[in-house]
Amino acid sequence: MIESIGMKLLYFDYCALVILIALLFTTILRGLTKGRLNSCFINLIALSIVSTFADIASVALDGIPTVPLALRYCANTLYLVSHNMATPLYVIYLMILTDTDYRLKKLNYVLFVTPFLVIGTVAVINFFTGWLFYFDENFSYTRGPIFPILYASAFIYVIAILYLTFRYGMSLGWRTLIAISSLIPFMLSAVLLQFFNQSLLVEMFANAMSLFLCAALINRPEDILDTETGLSNKRACTQGLTRCMKNGKPLELILINITNYSFIESIVGYKGMVRILHRISSRITNANRANKYFSELYYVGNGQFCLEMDFRKFDKTTYIAHFINDILIPPIDYNNMELNLNAVTCVARCPEDIDDAESLLAFLNDLGRTFYTGQVLFASEIYSGNHYNLVRQIDAIIENALNNKAFEVYYQPIYSIREDRFNSAEALIRLHDETFGNISPEFFIPAAEKSGAIHRIGSYVLEEVCSFIKSPEFEALNVDYIEVNISAAQCMRHDLYKEILGIMRKHGVDHHRINLEITETATVFSQESLTDNMRKLESRGIGFSLDDFGTGYSNMDRVANMNFDIIKLDKSFVNVQRNIRRDIVLDNTVNMIKSLGMKIVVEGVETAEILQRFADLKCDYIQGFFFSQPLPKEEFITYIFAHNKAR
Ligand code: C2E
Ligand code: CA
Ligand code: CA
């Protein structure tokens, strides 16, 4: 064993070698091989192995006088060059990490590689000049006159490392920041130690330890890899995009959304879906490879991919988007099935089209709702920044509106055909925002359901309606009851009935004055608590309407077995082009509902013709723009007063 030759201690180098080899293996075995950051990291480890090995070899050869001089020169030169290359490579690693590598173009690039090129040249001519090092008459290694330029070159790169760490470190998260900033004191002390005590070879050990820290703290696969596809995951994508946008790095992206993902998964199951996702991702990566383009592919989840191009050339990106779009068209063969992927591809430029990561991912998700045409889409044409600003702010807007009582309740008259009067009305909530104008309940109700604000909204609407019912104006209107919407999320609260009864009691409202509207979807997804709440409220005389009947989940058996007083035919069911078969379905649906003893409200009636058709079918009530839009309370009072009186 060579341990100390010419007083040089090799223990640290041996340790470094063991650590580095272990690091190389574990990095590969953990699957951290894809993407620019991982490749750069592997190169760093490999380079460190080479220089540690060269360090050991040159010291070892130093002690054997019979070794030819050329071989010694080679070992020492290899060590110096490879060791010196590690610093610029580390700078590149940091640049990739901070997404600033795009700045390394032309002039910057020349500046960047110059110090290293100088070292390389000096190292080569050193064979003849001995400027860096030479072997004296006793064959022992001696530093040459310009040896310090090695330090000078390293110093330039250290400045770059310091700059990147301080300028962008904060955007990387504390774990990464610790890893990269601990590196500087680490390496610096090793270099100083070795400078003053040349027998203590600790530089390679310090280098190995820094790489170990990076591996442990930065390249954590559990953080950045999707376990199923092995691709970078949503978290990596969000962090990467956020960083780019913060650091001003312009991007070109191809967004891919498999719009029928849930459908395919429902057929092939979870495991089958994983296999299909593998095939999709290899189709995409092969497309890239075929075009000799390098880029980062993220799997965001739910059949959504984001491909970050390594360049900014709109034509090229568009070309690749078409290429990928085309290769995703042929069906995937799976267990003798031919599965068509309805993959929507969309080209997006950041920051021109989309300038924040959160909106970008929301947009990618919403692509799932676009109608699949097989065409490549462009964010510049379909992305509305205003909409996604609203998406991001909606929770705060709702909270604000609740606190400042900015919601309003409108009423839409419902006309009874038999009695020829407006016998009821539907309470519909309205939200006006200073920045965004009128915000549709179709948009903010689902958001409120997600955030939980729906419970407060529900109580607010019921309070408003109850106080209206108890007002003297209402008494004079000859309106029997008000329909109040209850959302699916509200139905999932087991004590909803208490809340409703409590509010009605507080205002002293008769139970038959309120009819609660529940959508078909709610009846499917919240059965237990819903039926329980319904039973308790019904037993106290509160009526129920089934809202949006005919919009998808209709299951006549379930509907028949729930105690609805009224079925509301959805407007999409009402406003369709008539044909013989549709007429048969509609006639029979109406008859069936009537035979079950339930009344029918026809929603969305906009013309006299449609009104006549449903009157002929002996439907009970009509709601729609034909009579009136939803109206603010005062206007509603005026409208009903005039009409109910006049008849
Ligand atoms: P919905 O319960 O089906 O309400 C009927 C919707 O149809 C209303 O939209 C109404 O303005 C609209 N409408 C009425 N007549 C016509 C017509 O002739 N033609 C057309 N095209 N549309 C008509 P709005 O007010 O925008 O409400 C949308 C949805 O938001 C409601 O659908 C309901 O699901 C929800 N929503 C509204 N207010 C509340 C509320 O207070 N609580 C809850 N949980 N949901 C609410
Ligand atoms: Ca409704
Ligand atoms: Ca409805």
XYZ file of C-alpha atoms in Angstrom, residues 257-259 304 344 362-372 387-388 391 443 450:
21
model
C -52.852 17.034 -22.103
C -54.338 13.579 -22.655
C -57.908 14.799 -22.420
C -50.473 16.141 -18.409
C -54.153 18.197 -27.002
C -53.751 25.723 -14.353
C -53.882 26.391 -18.087
C -52.325 22.988 -18.844
C -54.970 21.424 -16.634
C -57.767 23.351 -18.340
C -56.568 22.120 -21.732
C -58.221 18.880 -20.559
C -61.564 20.559 -21.092
C -60.867 21.748 -24.623
C -62.593 19.934 -27.394
C -60.112 17.600 -29.086
C -58.971 34.561 -16.346
C -56.013 32.963 -14.572
C -58.418 31.836 -10.764
C -67.133 29.956 -11.734
C -63.101 23.666 -2.869
